[in-house]
Tab-separated table of C-alpha atoms in Angstrom:
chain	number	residue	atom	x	y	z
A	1015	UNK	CA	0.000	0.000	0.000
A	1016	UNK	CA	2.603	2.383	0.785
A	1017	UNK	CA	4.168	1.755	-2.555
A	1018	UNK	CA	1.498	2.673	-4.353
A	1019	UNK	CA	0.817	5.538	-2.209
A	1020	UNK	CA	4.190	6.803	-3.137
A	1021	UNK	CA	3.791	5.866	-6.818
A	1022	UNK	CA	0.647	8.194	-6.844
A	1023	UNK	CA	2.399	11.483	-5.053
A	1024	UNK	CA	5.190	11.192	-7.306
A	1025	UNK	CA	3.171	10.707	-10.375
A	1026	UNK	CA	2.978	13.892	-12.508
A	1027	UNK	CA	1.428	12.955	-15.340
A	1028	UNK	CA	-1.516	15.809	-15.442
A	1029	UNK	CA	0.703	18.392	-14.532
A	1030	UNK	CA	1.500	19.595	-18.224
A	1031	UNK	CA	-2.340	19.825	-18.277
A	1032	UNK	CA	-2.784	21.701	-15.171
A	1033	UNK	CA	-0.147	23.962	-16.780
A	1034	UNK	CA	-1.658	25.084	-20.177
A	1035	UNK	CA	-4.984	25.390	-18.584
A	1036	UNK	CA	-3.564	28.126	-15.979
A	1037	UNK	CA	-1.844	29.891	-19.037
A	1038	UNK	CA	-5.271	29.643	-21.147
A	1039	UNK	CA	-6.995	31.264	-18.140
A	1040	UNK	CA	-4.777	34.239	-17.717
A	1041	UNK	CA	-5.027	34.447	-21.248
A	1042	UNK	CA	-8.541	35.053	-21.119
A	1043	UNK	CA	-8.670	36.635	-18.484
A	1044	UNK	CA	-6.486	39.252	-20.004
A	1045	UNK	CA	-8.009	39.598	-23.416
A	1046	UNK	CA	-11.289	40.430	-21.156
A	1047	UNK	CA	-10.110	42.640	-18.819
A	1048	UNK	CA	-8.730	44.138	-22.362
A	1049	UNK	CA	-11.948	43.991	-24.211
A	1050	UNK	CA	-13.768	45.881	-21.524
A	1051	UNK	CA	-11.512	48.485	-21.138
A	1052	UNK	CA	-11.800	49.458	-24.912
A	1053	UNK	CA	-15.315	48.490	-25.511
A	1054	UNK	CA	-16.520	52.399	-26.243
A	1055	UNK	CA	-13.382	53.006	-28.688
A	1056	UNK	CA	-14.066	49.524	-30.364
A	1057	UNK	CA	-18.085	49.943	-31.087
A	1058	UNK	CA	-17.233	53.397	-32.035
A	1059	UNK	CA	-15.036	51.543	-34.750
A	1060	UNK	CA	-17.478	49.107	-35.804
A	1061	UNK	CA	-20.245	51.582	-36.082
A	1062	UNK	CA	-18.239	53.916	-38.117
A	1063	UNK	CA	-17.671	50.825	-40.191
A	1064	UNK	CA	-21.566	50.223	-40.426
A	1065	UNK	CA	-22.666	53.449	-41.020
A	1066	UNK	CA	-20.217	53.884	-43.858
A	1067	UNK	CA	-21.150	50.818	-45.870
A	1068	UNK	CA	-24.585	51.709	-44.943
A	1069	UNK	CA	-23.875	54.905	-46.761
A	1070	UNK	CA	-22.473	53.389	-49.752
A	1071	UNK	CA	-25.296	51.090	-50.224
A	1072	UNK	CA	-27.881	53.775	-50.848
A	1073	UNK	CA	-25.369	55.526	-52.448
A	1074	UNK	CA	-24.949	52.588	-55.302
A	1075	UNK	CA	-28.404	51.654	-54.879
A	1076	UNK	CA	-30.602	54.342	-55.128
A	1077	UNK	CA	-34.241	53.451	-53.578
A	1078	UNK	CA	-36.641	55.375	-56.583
């Protein structure tokens, strides 16, 4: 029993695992914490975007 005890605590198979998912998790929590803090600047973007190809929509397609 104690061997196998001992096998187990020095068993570190998962621990590559473990690893990467830690990383992926600061990783996302970082693009969040990112994401929110330009969130304004960024929709400002997109609806810049939007209202331009809006624009040239009506622009190329006239409604008569």
């Amino acid at each position: 029993m104690a061997t196998l005890l001992n096998k187990l605590w020095n068993d570190d198979a998962g621990q590559g695992i473990a690893e990467s998912t830690l990383i992926i998790a600061l990783v996302a929590i970082g693009l969040l914490a990112i994401l929110t803090a330009f969130r304004t600047p960024m929709g400002r973007i997109f609806q810049t975007a939007s209202d331009t190809l809006n624009n040239a929509q009506a622009t190329a397609y006239p409604i008569s």
